[in-house]
Amino acid sequence: MARRRRGYFWMMGGCILLFVSAWGFVRLWSVPVAVGMCVVAMVIPPIAAMVANRRGPDDRWWDDPSGDPKSDEWWDELDGKKPRQ
């Protein structure tokens, strides 16, 4: 979780840095480069969201217990987590 959060904040910080520097001072030398920097900054937020929401192999979200012990036992048996009795 901390790794994903750190990656997200680094990417979003880079996005803000690109956008602010593009229109703060890069446009004074080259408007096309500033526009290109903004296009790159525009692509970063969706990628950052994917990085932040990525699940690792150890993260449980699809197989959280449902609260029904019989159903959870049945699913654990199907997934091979508990041996058949």
JSON list of N, CA and C in Angstrom, two decimals:
[
{"chain": "A", "resi": 1, "resn": "MET", "atom": "N", "xyz": [0.82, -1.20, 0.00]},
{"chain": "A", "resi": 1, "resn": "MET", "atom": "CA", "xyz": [0.00, 0.00, 0.00]},
{"chain": "A", "resi": 1, "resn": "MET", "atom": "C", "xyz": [0.86, 1.26, 0.00]},
{"chain": "A", "resi": 2, "resn": "ALA", "atom": "N", "xyz": [1.88, 1.29, 0.85]},
{"chain": "A", "resi": 2, "resn": "ALA", "atom": "CA", "xyz": [2.73, 2.48, 0.92]},
{"chain": "A", "resi": 2, "resn": "ALA", "atom": "C", "xyz": [3.49, 2.68, -0.39]},
{"chain": "A", "resi": 3, "resn": "ARG", "atom": "N", "xyz": [3.89, 1.59, -1.00]},
{"chain": "A", "resi": 3, "resn": "ARG", "atom": "CA", "xyz": [4.63, 1.69, -2.26]},
{"chain": "A", "resi": 3, "resn": "ARG", "atom": "C", "xyz": [3.75, 2.27, -3.37]},
{"chain": "A", "resi": 4, "resn": "ARG", "atom": "N", "xyz": [2.50, 1.80, -3.42]},
{"chain": "A", "resi": 4, "resn": "ARG", "atom": "CA", "xyz": [1.58, 2.32, -4.43]},
{"chain": "A", "resi": 4, "resn": "ARG", "atom": "C", "xyz": [1.27, 3.79, -4.18]},
{"chain": "A", "resi": 5, "resn": "ARG", "atom": "N", "xyz": [1.08, 4.14, -2.91]},
{"chain": "A", "resi": 5, "resn": "ARG", "atom": "CA", "xyz": [0.78, 5.53, -2.57]},
{"chain": "A", "resi": 5, "resn": "ARG", "atom": "C", "xyz": [1.96, 6.44, -2.93]},
{"chain": "A", "resi": 6, "resn": "ARG", "atom": "N", "xyz": [3.17, 5.99, -2.63]},
{"chain": "A", "resi": 6, "resn": "ARG", "atom": "CA", "xyz": [4.36, 6.77, -2.95]},
{"chain": "A", "resi": 6, "resn": "ARG", "atom": "C", "xyz": [4.49, 6.96, -4.46]},
{"chain": "A", "resi": 7, "resn": "GLY", "atom": "N", "xyz": [4.25, 5.89, -5.21]},
{"chain": "A", "resi": 7, "resn": "GLY", "atom": "CA", "xyz": [4.30, 5.99, -6.67]},
{"chain": "A", "resi": 7, "resn": "GLY", "atom": "C", "xyz": [3.27, 6.97, -7.22]},
{"chain": "A", "resi": 8, "resn": "TYR", "atom": "N", "xyz": [2.08, 6.93, -6.65]},
{"chain": "A", "resi": 8, "resn": "TYR", "atom": "CA", "xyz": [1.01, 7.83, -7.08]},
{"chain": "A", "resi": 8, "resn": "TYR", "atom": "C", "xyz": [1.42, 9.29, -6.83]},
{"chain": "A", "resi": 9, "resn": "PHE", "atom": "N", "xyz": [1.92, 9.57, -5.62]},
{"chain": "A", "resi": 9, "resn": "PHE", "atom": "CA", "xyz": [2.28, 10.95, -5.31]},
{"chain": "A", "resi": 9, "resn": "PHE", "atom": "C", "xyz": [3.48, 11.44, -6.13]},
{"chain": "A", "resi": 10, "resn": "TRP", "atom": "N", "xyz": [4.42, 10.56, -6.41]},
{"chain": "A", "resi": 10, "resn": "TRP", "atom": "CA", "xyz": [5.54, 10.96, -7.28]},
{"chain": "A", "resi": 10, "resn": "TRP", "atom": "C", "xyz": [5.04, 11.30, -8.68]},
{"chain": "A", "resi": 11, "resn": "MET", "atom": "N", "xyz": [4.17, 10.47, -9.20]},
{"chain": "A", "resi": 11, "resn": "MET", "atom": "CA", "xyz": [3.65, 10.72, -10.56]},
{"chain": "A", "resi": 11, "resn": "MET", "atom": "C", "xyz": [2.81, 11.98, -10.61]},
{"chain": "A", "resi": 12, "resn": "MET", "atom": "N", "xyz": [1.97, 12.20, -9.62]},
{"chain": "A", "resi": 12, "resn": "MET", "atom": "CA", "xyz": [1.14, 13.40, -9.62]},
{"chain": "A", "resi": 12, "resn": "MET", "atom": "C", "xyz": [1.99, 14.65, -9.36]},
{"chain": "A", "resi": 13, "resn": "GLY", "atom": "N", "xyz": [3.02, 14.51, -8.54]},
{"chain": "A", "resi": 13, "resn": "GLY", "atom": "CA", "xyz": [3.94, 15.64, -8.35]},
{"chain": "A", "resi": 13, "resn": "GLY", "atom": "C", "xyz": [4.65, 15.99, -9.64]},
{"chain": "A", "resi": 14, "resn": "GLY", "atom": "N", "xyz": [5.07, 14.97, -10.39]},
{"chain": "A", "resi": 14, "resn": "GLY", "atom": "CA", "xyz": [5.68, 15.21, -11.70]},
{"chain": "A", "resi": 14, "resn": "GLY", "atom": "C", "xyz": [4.72, 15.85, -12.67]},
{"chain": "A", "resi": 15, "resn": "CYS", "atom": "N", "xyz": [3.47, 15.46, -12.60]},
{"chain": "A", "resi": 15, "resn": "CYS", "atom": "CA", "xyz": [2.44, 16.06, -13.46]},
{"chain": "A", "resi": 15, "resn": "CYS", "atom": "C", "xyz": [2.30, 17.55, -13.17]},
{"chain": "A", "resi": 16, "resn": "ILE", "atom": "N", "xyz": [2.19, 17.88, -11.90]},
{"chain": "A", "resi": 16, "resn": "ILE", "atom": "CA", "xyz": [2.05, 19.29, -11.52]},
{"chain": "A", "resi": 16, "resn": "ILE", "atom": "C", "xyz": [3.30, 20.07, -11.90]},
{"chain": "A", "resi": 17, "resn": "LEU", "atom": "N", "xyz": [4.47, 19.48, -11.67]},
{"chain": "A", "resi": 17, "resn": "LEU", "atom": "CA", "xyz": [5.73, 20.14, -12.03]},
{"chain": "A", "resi": 17, "resn": "LEU", "atom": "C", "xyz": [5.80, 20.41, -13.53]},
{"chain": "A", "resi": 18, "resn": "LEU", "atom": "N", "xyz": [5.42, 19.43, -14.34]},
{"chain": "A", "resi": 18, "resn": "LEU", "atom": "CA", "xyz": [5.42, 19.62, -15.80]},
{"chain": "A", "resi": 18, "resn": "LEU", "atom": "C", "xyz": [4.47, 20.73, -16.22]},
{"chain": "A", "resi": 19, "resn": "PHE", "atom": "N", "xyz": [3.28, 20.72, -15.68]},
{"chain": "A", "resi": 19, "resn": "PHE", "atom": "CA", "xyz": [2.28, 21.70, -16.06]},
{"chain": "A", "resi": 19, "resn": "PHE", "atom": "C", "xyz": [2.70, 23.11, -15.65]},
{"chain": "A", "resi": 20, "resn": "VAL", "atom": "N", "xyz": [3.13, 23.28, -14.41]},
{"chain": "A", "resi": 20, "resn": "VAL", "atom": "CA", "xyz": [3.51, 24.61, -13.92]},
{"chain": "A", "resi": 20, "resn": "VAL", "atom": "C", "xyz": [4.76, 25.12, -14.64]},
{"chain": "A", "resi": 21, "resn": "SER", "atom": "N", "xyz": [5.75, 24.26, -14.82]},
{"chain": "A", "resi": 21, "resn": "SER", "atom": "CA", "xyz": [6.97, 24.73, -15.50]},
{"chain": "A", "resi": 21, "resn": "SER", "atom": "C", "xyz": [6.72, 25.01, -16.98]},
{"chain": "A", "resi": 22, "resn": "ALA", "atom": "N", "xyz": [5.80, 24.24, -17.60]},
{"chain": "A", "resi": 22, "resn": "ALA", "atom": "CA", "xyz": [5.50, 24.48, -19.02]},
{"chain": "A", "resi": 22, "resn": "ALA", "atom": "C", "xyz": [4.97, 25.88, -19.24]},
{"chain": "A", "resi": 23, "resn": "TRP", "atom": "N", "xyz": [4.02, 26.31, -18.42]},
{"chain": "A", "resi": 23, "resn": "TRP", "atom": "CA", "xyz": [3.42, 27.61, -18.62]},
{"chain": "A", "resi": 23, "resn": "TRP", "atom": "C", "xyz": [4.06, 28.69, -17.78]},
{"chain": "A", "resi": 24, "resn": "GLY", "atom": "N", "xyz": [4.93, 28.31, -16.86]},
{"chain": "A", "resi": 24, "resn": "GLY", "atom": "CA", "xyz": [5.63, 29.30, -16.05]},
{"chain": "A", "resi": 24, "resn": "GLY", "atom": "C", "xyz": [6.83, 29.91, -16.77]},
{"chain": "A", "resi": 25, "resn": "PHE", "atom": "N", "xyz": [7.65, 29.03, -17.38]},
{"chain": "A", "resi": 25, "resn": "PHE", "atom": "CA", "xyz": [8.84, 29.58, -18.04]},
{"chain": "A", "resi": 25, "resn": "PHE", "atom": "C", "xyz": [9.24, 28.89, -19.33]},
{"chain": "A", "resi": 26, "resn": "VAL", "atom": "N", "xyz": [8.83, 27.67, -19.59]},
{"chain": "A", "resi": 26, "resn": "VAL", "atom": "CA", "xyz": [9.21, 27.00, -20.84]},
{"chain": "A", "resi": 26, "resn": "VAL", "atom": "C", "xyz": [8.54, 27.68, -22.03]},
{"chain": "A", "resi": 27, "resn": "ARG", "atom": "N", "xyz": [7.34, 28.19, -21.86]},
{"chain": "A", "resi": 27, "resn": "ARG", "atom": "CA", "xyz": [6.62, 28.85, -22.96]},
{"chain": "A", "resi": 27, "resn": "ARG", "atom": "C", "xyz": [7.35, 30.09, -23.45]},
{"chain": "A", "resi": 28, "resn": "LEU", "atom": "N", "xyz": [8.20, 30.65, -22.61]},
{"chain": "A", "resi": 28, "resn": "LEU", "atom": "CA", "xyz": [8.96, 31.84, -23.02]},
{"chain": "A", "resi": 28, "resn": "LEU", "atom": "C", "xyz": [9.98, 31.49, -24.10]},
{"chain": "A", "resi": 29, "resn": "TRP", "atom": "N", "xyz": [10.46, 30.25, -24.10]},
{"chain": "A", "resi": 29, "resn": "TRP", "atom": "CA", "xyz": [11.44, 29.82, -25.10]},
{"chain": "A", "resi": 29, "resn": "TRP", "atom": "C", "xyz": [10.79, 29.07, -26.25]},
{"chain": "A", "resi": 30, "resn": "SER", "atom": "N", "xyz": [9.78, 28.22, -25.93]},
{"chain": "A", "resi": 30, "resn": "SER", "atom": "CA", "xyz": [9.19, 27.42, -26.98]},
{"chain": "A", "resi": 30, "resn": "SER", "atom": "C", "xyz": [7.76, 27.00, -26.59]},
{"chain": "A", "resi": 31, "resn": "VAL", "atom": "N", "xyz": [6.80, 27.55, -27.31]},
{"chain": "A", "resi": 31, "resn": "VAL", "atom": "CA", "xyz": [5.40, 27.21, -27.04]},
{"chain": "A", "resi": 31, "resn": "VAL", "atom": "C", "xyz": [5.11, 25.75, -27.42]},
{"chain": "A", "resi": 32, "resn": "PRO", "atom": "N", "xyz": [5.63, 25.24, -28.55]},
{"chain": "A", "resi": 32, "resn": "PRO", "atom": "CA", "xyz": [5.36, 23.82, -28.86]},
{"chain": "A", "resi": 32, "resn": "PRO", "atom": "C", "xyz": [5.89, 22.85, -27.79]},
{"chain": "A", "resi": 33, "resn": "VAL", "atom": "N", "xyz": [7.04, 23.17, -27.21]},
{"chain": "A", "resi": 33, "resn": "VAL", "atom": "CA", "xyz": [7.57, 22.30, -26.15]},
{"chain": "A", "resi": 33, "resn": "VAL", "atom": "C", "xyz": [6.67, 22.38, -24.92]},
{"chain": "A", "resi": 34, "resn": "ALA", "atom": "N", "xyz": [6.18, 23.57, -24.61]},
{"chain": "A", "resi": 34, "resn": "ALA", "atom": "CA", "xyz": [5.27, 23.74, -23.47]},
{"chain": "A", "resi": 34, "resn": "ALA", "atom": "C", "xyz": [3.98, 22.96, -23.69]},
{"chain": "A", "resi": 35, "resn": "VAL", "atom": "N", "xyz": [3.46, 22.99, -24.90]},
{"chain": "A", "resi": 35, "resn": "VAL", "atom": "CA", "xyz": [2.25, 22.22, -25.21]},
{"chain": "A", "resi": 35, "resn": "VAL", "atom": "C", "xyz": [2.54, 20.73, -25.09]},
{"chain": "A", "resi": 36, "resn": "GLY", "atom": "N", "xyz": [3.69, 20.30, -25.58]},
{"chain": "A", "resi": 36, "resn": "GLY", "atom": "CA", "xyz": [4.08, 18.89, -25.45]},
{"chain": "A", "resi": 36, "resn": "GLY", "atom": "C", "xyz": [4.20, 18.46, -24.00]},
{"chain": "A", "resi": 37, "resn": "MET", "atom": "N", "xyz": [4.75, 19.33, -23.17]},
{"chain": "A", "resi": 37, "resn": "MET", "atom": "CA", "xyz": [4.85, 19.02, -21.75]},
{"chain": "A", "resi": 37, "resn": "MET", "atom": "C", "xyz": [3.46, 18.88, -21.13]},
{"chain": "A", "resi": 38, "resn": "CYS", "atom": "N", "xyz": [2.52, 19.71, -21.56]},
{"chain": "A", "resi": 38, "resn": "CYS", "atom": "CA", "xyz": [1.16, 19.62, -21.04]},
{"chain": "A", "resi": 38, "resn": "CYS", "atom": "C", "xyz": [0.47, 18.34, -21.51]},
{"chain": "A", "resi": 39, "resn": "VAL", "atom": "N", "xyz": [0.76, 17.92, -22.72]},
{"chain": "A", "resi": 39, "resn": "VAL", "atom": "CA", "xyz": [0.19, 16.66, -23.22]},
{"chain": "A", "resi": 39, "resn": "VAL", "atom": "C", "xyz": [0.71, 15.49, -22.38]},
{"chain": "A", "resi": 40, "resn": "VAL", "atom": "N", "xyz": [2.01, 15.50, -22.09]},
{"chain": "A", "resi": 40, "resn": "VAL", "atom": "CA", "xyz": [2.57, 14.45, -21.23]},
{"chain": "A", "resi": 40, "resn": "VAL", "atom": "C", "xyz": [1.94, 14.52, -19.85]},
{"chain": "A", "resi": 41, "resn": "ALA", "atom": "N", "xyz": [1.77, 15.74, -19.30]},
{"chain": "A", "resi": 41, "resn": "ALA", "atom": "CA", "xyz": [1.15, 15.91, -17.99]},
{"chain": "A", "resi": 41, "resn": "ALA", "atom": "C", "xyz": [-0.30, 15.44, -18.00]},
{"chain": "A", "resi": 42, "resn": "MET", "atom": "N", "xyz": [-0.96, 15.53, -19.14]},
{"chain": "A", "resi": 42, "resn": "MET", "atom": "CA", "xyz": [-2.35, 15.10, -19.25]},
{"chain": "A", "resi": 42, "resn": "MET", "atom": "C", "xyz": [-2.46, 13.57, -19.19]},
{"chain": "A", "resi": 43, "resn": "VAL", "atom": "N", "xyz": [-1.45, 12.86, -19.65]},
{"chain": "A", "resi": 43, "resn": "VAL", "atom": "CA", "xyz": [-1.49, 11.40, -19.69]},
{"chain": "A", "resi": 43, "resn": "VAL", "atom": "C", "xyz": [-1.14, 10.79, -18.33]},
{"chain": "A", "resi": 44, "resn": "ILE", "atom": "N", "xyz": [-0.42, 11.51, -17.50]},
{"chain": "A", "resi": 44, "resn": "ILE", "atom": "CA", "xyz": [0.07, 10.96, -16.23]},
{"chain": "A", "resi": 44, "resn": "ILE", "atom": "C", "xyz": [-1.05, 10.62, -15.24]},
{"chain": "A", "resi": 45, "resn": "PRO", "atom": "N", "xyz": [-2.08, 11.46, -15.00]},
{"chain": "A", "resi": 45, "resn": "PRO", "atom": "CA", "xyz": [-3.08, 11.12, -13.98]},
{"chain": "A", "resi": 45, "resn": "PRO", "atom": "C", "xyz": [-3.80, 9.77, -14.16]},
{"chain": "A", "resi": 46, "resn": "PRO", "atom": "N", "xyz": [-4.22, 9.40, -15.36]},
{"chain": "A", "resi": 46, "resn": "PRO", "atom": "CA", "xyz": [-4.85, 8.06, -15.45]},
{"chain": "A", "resi": 46, "resn": "PRO", "atom": "C", "xyz": [-3.87, 6.93, -15.14]},
{"chain": "A", "resi": 47, "resn": "ILE", "atom": "N", "xyz": [-2.62, 7.09, -15.56]},
{"chain": "A", "resi": 47, "resn": "ILE", "atom": "CA", "xyz": [-1.62, 6.07, -15.26]},
{"chain": "A", "resi": 47, "resn": "ILE", "atom": "C", "xyz": [-1.36, 6.02, -13.75]},
{"chain": "A", "resi": 48, "resn": "ALA", "atom": "N", "xyz": [-1.31, 7.19, -13.11]},
{"chain": "A", "resi": 48, "resn": "ALA", "atom": "CA", "xyz": [-1.11, 7.24, -11.66]},
{"chain": "A", "resi": 48, "resn": "ALA", "atom": "C", "xyz": [-2.27, 6.56, -10.93]},
{"chain": "A", "resi": 49, "resn": "ALA", "atom": "N", "xyz": [-3.48, 6.74, -11.43]},
{"chain": "A", "resi": 49, "resn": "ALA", "atom": "CA", "xyz": [-4.63, 6.09, -10.81]},
{"chain": "A", "resi": 49, "resn": "ALA", "atom": "C", "xyz": [-4.55, 4.57, -10.95]},
{"chain": "A", "resi": 50, "resn": "MET", "atom": "N", "xyz": [-4.07, 4.10, -12.11]},
{"chain": "A", "resi": 50, "resn": "MET", "atom": "CA", "xyz": [-3.90, 2.65, -12.29]},
{"chain": "A", "resi": 50, "resn": "MET", "atom": "C", "xyz": [-2.83, 2.11, -11.35]},
{"chain": "A", "resi": 51, "resn": "VAL", "atom": "N", "xyz": [-1.75, 2.85, -11.18]},
{"chain": "A", "resi": 51, "resn": "VAL", "atom": "CA", "xyz": [-0.68, 2.43, -10.27]},
{"chain": "A", "resi": 51, "resn": "VAL", "atom": "C", "xyz": [-1.21, 2.38, -8.84]},
{"chain": "A", "resi": 52, "resn": "ALA", "atom": "N", "xyz": [-1.97, 3.38, -8.44]},
{"chain": "A", "resi": 52, "resn": "ALA", "atom": "CA", "xyz": [-2.48, 3.45, -7.07]},
{"chain": "A", "resi": 52, "resn": "ALA", "atom": "C", "xyz": [-3.50, 2.37, -6.78]},
{"chain": "A", "resi": 53, "resn": "ASN", "atom": "N", "xyz": [-4.26, 1.93, -7.78]},
{"chain": "A", "resi": 53, "resn": "ASN", "atom": "CA", "xyz": [-5.31, 0.94, -7.56]},
{"chain": "A", "resi": 53, "resn": "ASN", "atom": "C", "xyz": [-4.92, -0.48, -7.92]},
{"chain": "A", "resi": 54, "resn": "ARG", "atom": "N", "xyz": [-3.68, -0.67, -8.34]},
{"chain": "A", "resi": 54, "resn": "ARG", "atom": "CA", "xyz": [-3.21, -2.01, -8.69]},
{"chain": "A", "resi": 54, "resn": "ARG", "atom": "C", "xyz": [-3.19, -2.89, -7.45]},
{"chain": "A", "resi": 55, "resn": "ARG", "atom": "N", "xyz": [-3.57, -4.12, -7.60]},
{"chain": "A", "resi": 55, "resn": "ARG", "atom": "CA", "xyz": [-3.57, -5.07, -6.49]},
{"chain": "A", "resi": 55, "resn": "ARG", "atom": "C", "xyz": [-2.43, -6.06, -6.67]},
{"chain": "A", "resi": 56, "resn": "GLY", "atom": "N", "xyz": [-1.79, -6.37, -5.58]},
{"chain": "A", "resi": 56, "resn": "GLY", "atom": "CA", "xyz": [-0.71, -7.35, -5.60]},
{"chain": "A", "resi": 56, "resn": "GLY", "atom": "C", "xyz": [-1.27, -8.75, -5.42]},
{"chain": "A", "resi": 57, "resn": "PRO", "atom": "N", "xyz": [-0.43, -9.76, -5.60]},
{"chain": "A", "resi": 57, "resn": "PRO", "atom": "CA", "xyz": [-0.91, -11.14, -5.46]},
{"chain": "A", "resi": 57, "resn": "PRO", "atom": "C", "xyz": [-1.32, -11.47, -4.02]},
{"chain": "A", "resi": 58, "resn": "ASP", "atom": "N", "xyz": [-0.79, -10.75, -3.04]},
{"chain": "A", "resi": 58, "resn": "ASP", "atom": "CA", "xyz": [-1.13, -11.02, -1.65]},
{"chain": "A", "resi": 58, "resn": "ASP", "atom": "C", "xyz": [-2.33, -10.22, -1.17]},
{"chain": "A", "resi": 59, "resn": "ASP", "atom": "N", "xyz": [-2.77, -9.25, -1.96]},
{"chain": "A", "resi": 59, "resn": "ASP", "atom": "CA", "xyz": [-3.92, -8.43, -1.56]},
{"chain": "A", "resi": 59, "resn": "ASP", "atom": "C", "xyz": [-5.21, -9.21, -1.75]},
{"chain": "A", "resi": 60, "resn": "ARG", "atom": "N", "xyz": [-6.02, -9.22, -0.71]},
{"chain": "A", "resi": 60, "resn": "ARG", "atom": "CA", "xyz": [-7.31, -9.91, -0.78]},
{"chain": "A", "resi": 60, "resn": "ARG", "atom": "C", "xyz": [-8.39, -8.89, -1.07]},
{"chain": "A", "resi": 61, "resn": "TRP", "atom": "N", "xyz": [-9.13, -9.10, -2.12]},
{"chain": "A", "resi": 61, "resn": "TRP", "atom": "CA", "xyz": [-10.29, -8.26, -2.38]},
{"chain": "A", "resi": 61, "resn": "TRP", "atom": "C", "xyz": [-11.39, -9.06, -3.05]},
{"chain": "A", "resi": 62, "resn": "TRP", "atom": "N", "xyz": [-11.04, -10.05, -3.82]},
{"chain": "A", "resi": 62, "resn": "TRP", "atom": "CA", "xyz": [-12.06, -10.83, -4.51]},
{"chain": "A", "resi": 62, "resn": "TRP", "atom": "C", "xyz": [-12.50, -12.02, -3.67]},
{"chain": "A", "resi": 63, "resn": "ASP", "atom": "N", "xyz": [-11.67, -12.40, -2.68]},
{"chain": "A", "resi": 63, "resn": "ASP", "atom": "CA", "xyz": [-12.01, -13.58, -1.90]},
{"chain": "A", "resi": 63, "resn": "ASP", "atom": "C", "xyz": [-12.14, -13.26, -0.41]},
{"chain": "A", "resi": 64, "resn": "ASP", "atom": "N", "xyz": [-12.56, -12.06, -0.11]},
{"chain": "A", "resi": 64, "resn": "ASP", "atom": "CA", "xyz": [-12.84, -11.72, 1.28]},
{"chain": "A", "resi": 64, "resn": "ASP", "atom": "C", "xyz": [-14.00, -12.57, 1.78]},
{"chain": "A", "resi": 65, "resn": "PRO", "atom": "N", "xyz": [-13.99, -12.91, 3.04]},
{"chain": "A", "resi": 65, "resn": "PRO", "atom": "CA", "xyz": [-15.11, -13.71, 3.56]},
{"chain": "A", "resi": 65, "resn": "PRO", "atom": "C", "xyz": [-16.44, -12.98, 3.38]},
{"chain": "A", "resi": 66, "resn": "SER", "atom": "N", "xyz": [-17.45, -13.74, 3.01]},
{"chain": "A", "resi": 66, "resn": "SER", "atom": "CA", "xyz": [-18.76, -13.15, 2.74]},
{"chain": "A", "resi": 66, "resn": "SER", "atom": "C", "xyz": [-19.59, -13.02, 4.01]},
{"chain": "A", "resi": 67, "resn": "GLY", "atom": "N", "xyz": [-19.22, -13.76, 5.04]},
{"chain": "A", "resi": 67, "resn": "GLY", "atom": "CA", "xyz": [-20.00, -13.76, 6.28]},
{"chain": "A", "resi": 67, "resn": "GLY", "atom": "C", "xyz": [-20.84, -15.02, 6.42]},
{"chain": "A", "resi": 68, "resn": "ASP", "atom": "N", "xyz": [-21.02, -15.75, 5.33]},
{"chain": "A", "resi": 68, "resn": "ASP", "atom": "CA", "xyz": [-21.74, -17.02, 5.38]},
{"chain": "A", "resi": 68, "resn": "ASP", "atom": "C", "xyz": [-20.71, -18.13, 5.51]},
{"chain": "A", "resi": 69, "resn": "PRO", "atom": "N", "xyz": [-20.60, -18.76, 6.69]},
{"chain": "A", "resi": 69, "resn": "PRO", "atom": "CA", "xyz": [-19.54, -19.76, 6.89]},
{"chain": "A", "resi": 69, "resn": "PRO", "atom": "C", "xyz": [-19.61, -20.94, 5.92]},
{"chain": "A", "resi": 70, "resn": "LYS", "atom": "N", "xyz": [-20.80, -21.38, 5.59]},
{"chain": "A", "resi": 70, "resn": "LYS", "atom": "CA", "xyz": [-20.93, -22.51, 4.67]},
{"chain": "A", "resi": 70, "resn": "LYS", "atom": "C", "xyz": [-20.42, -22.13, 3.27]},
{"chain": "A", "resi": 71, "resn": "SER", "atom": "N", "xyz": [-20.80, -20.94, 2.82]},
{"chain": "A", "resi": 71, "resn": "SER", "atom": "CA", "xyz": [-20.35, -20.48, 1.51]},
{"chain": "A", "resi": 71, "resn": "SER", "atom": "C", "xyz": [-18.83, -20.25, 1.49]},
{"chain": "A", "resi": 72, "resn": "ASP", "atom": "N", "xyz": [-18.31, -19.63, 2.54]},
{"chain": "A", "resi": 72, "resn": "ASP", "atom": "CA", "xyz": [-16.86, -19.39, 2.60]},
{"chain": "A", "resi": 72, "resn": "ASP", "atom": "C", "xyz": [-16.09, -20.71, 2.61]},
{"chain": "A", "resi": 73, "resn": "GLU", "atom": "N", "xyz": [-16.60, -21.69, 3.33]},
{"chain": "A", "resi": 73, "resn": "GLU", "atom": "CA", "xyz": [-15.94, -23.00, 3.38]},
{"chain": "A", "resi": 73, "resn": "GLU", "atom": "C", "xyz": [-15.96, -23.65, 2.00]},
{"chain": "A", "resi": 74, "resn": "TRP", "atom": "N", "xyz": [-17.09, -23.53, 1.30]},
{"chain": "A", "resi": 74, "resn": "TRP", "atom": "CA", "xyz": [-17.22, -24.11, -0.03]},
{"chain": "A", "resi": 74, "resn": "TRP", "atom": "C", "xyz": [-16.24, -23.46, -1.01]},
{"chain": "A", "resi": 75, "resn": "TRP", "atom": "N", "xyz": [-16.14, -22.10, -0.97]},
{"chain": "A", "resi": 75, "resn": "TRP", "atom": "CA", "xyz": [-15.24, -21.40, -1.87]},
{"chain": "A", "resi": 75, "resn": "TRP", "atom": "C", "xyz": [-13.78, -21.71, -1.54]},
{"chain": "A", "resi": 76, "resn": "ASP", "atom": "N", "xyz": [-13.44, -21.81, -0.25]},
{"chain": "A", "resi": 76, "resn": "ASP", "atom": "CA", "xyz": [-12.07, -22.16, 0.12]},
{"chain": "A", "resi": 76, "resn": "ASP", "atom": "C", "xyz": [-11.70, -23.55, -0.39]},
{"chain": "A", "resi": 77, "resn": "GLU", "atom": "N", "xyz": [-12.65, -24.47, -0.35]},
{"chain": "A", "resi": 77, "resn": "GLU", "atom": "CA", "xyz": [-12.40, -25.80, -0.87]},
{"chain": "A", "resi": 77, "resn": "GLU", "atom": "C", "xyz": [-12.19, -25.77, -2.38]},
{"chain": "A", "resi": 78, "resn": "LEU", "atom": "N", "xyz": [-13.01, -24.98, -3.09]},
{"chain": "A", "resi": 78, "resn": "LEU", "atom": "CA", "xyz": [-12.85, -24.87, -4.54]},
{"chain": "A", "resi": 78, "resn": "LEU", "atom": "C", "xyz": [-11.52, -24.23, -4.93]},
{"chain": "A", "resi": 79, "resn": "ASP", "atom": "N", "xyz": [-11.10, -23.23, -4.15]},
{"chain": "A", "resi": 79, "resn": "ASP", "atom": "CA", "xyz": [-9.85, -22.55, -4.44]},
{"chain": "A", "resi": 79, "resn": "ASP", "atom": "C", "xyz": [-8.62, -23.32, -4.01]},
{"chain": "A", "resi": 80, "resn": "GLY", "atom": "N", "xyz": [-8.82, -24.44, -3.31]},
{"chain": "A", "resi": 80, "resn": "GLY", "atom": "CA", "xyz": [-7.70, -25.27, -2.86]},
{"chain": "A", "resi": 80, "resn": "GLY", "atom": "C", "xyz": [-7.03, -24.72, -1.61]},
{"chain": "A", "resi": 81, "resn": "LYS", "atom": "N", "xyz": [-7.72, -23.88, -0.88]},
{"chain": "A", "resi": 81, "resn": "LYS", "atom": "CA", "xyz": [-7.13, -23.32, 0.34]},
{"chain": "A", "resi": 81, "resn": "LYS", "atom": "C", "xyz": [-7.30, -24.26, 1.53]},
{"chain": "A", "resi": 82, "resn": "LYS", "atom": "N", "xyz": [-8.32, -25.06, 1.49]},
{"chain": "A", "resi": 82, "resn": "LYS", "atom": "CA", "xyz": [-8.56, -26.03, 2.56]},
{"chain": "A", "resi": 82, "resn": "LYS", "atom": "C", "xyz": [-8.70, -27.41, 1.93]},
{"chain": "A", "resi": 83, "resn": "PRO", "atom": "N", "xyz": [-8.06, -28.39, 2.52]},
{"chain": "A", "resi": 83, "resn": "PRO", "atom": "CA", "xyz": [-8.19, -29.74, 1.93]},
{"chain": "A", "resi": 83, "resn": "PRO", "atom": "C", "xyz": [-9.61, -30.29, 2.15]},
{"chain": "A", "resi": 84, "resn": "ARG", "atom": "N", "xyz": [-9.98, -31.16, 1.26]},
{"chain": "A", "resi": 84, "resn": "ARG", "atom": "CA", "xyz": [-11.29, -31.78, 1.34]},
{"chain": "A", "resi": 84, "resn": "ARG", "atom": "C", "xyz": [-11.32, -32.74, 2.53]},
{"chain": "A", "resi": 85, "resn": "GLN", "atom": "N", "xyz": [-12.41, -32.74, 3.26]},
{"chain": "A", "resi": 85, "resn": "GLN", "atom": "CA", "xyz": [-12.52, -33.61, 4.44]},
{"chain": "A", "resi": 85, "resn": "GLN", "atom": "C", "xyz": [-13.22, -34.89, 4.13]}
]
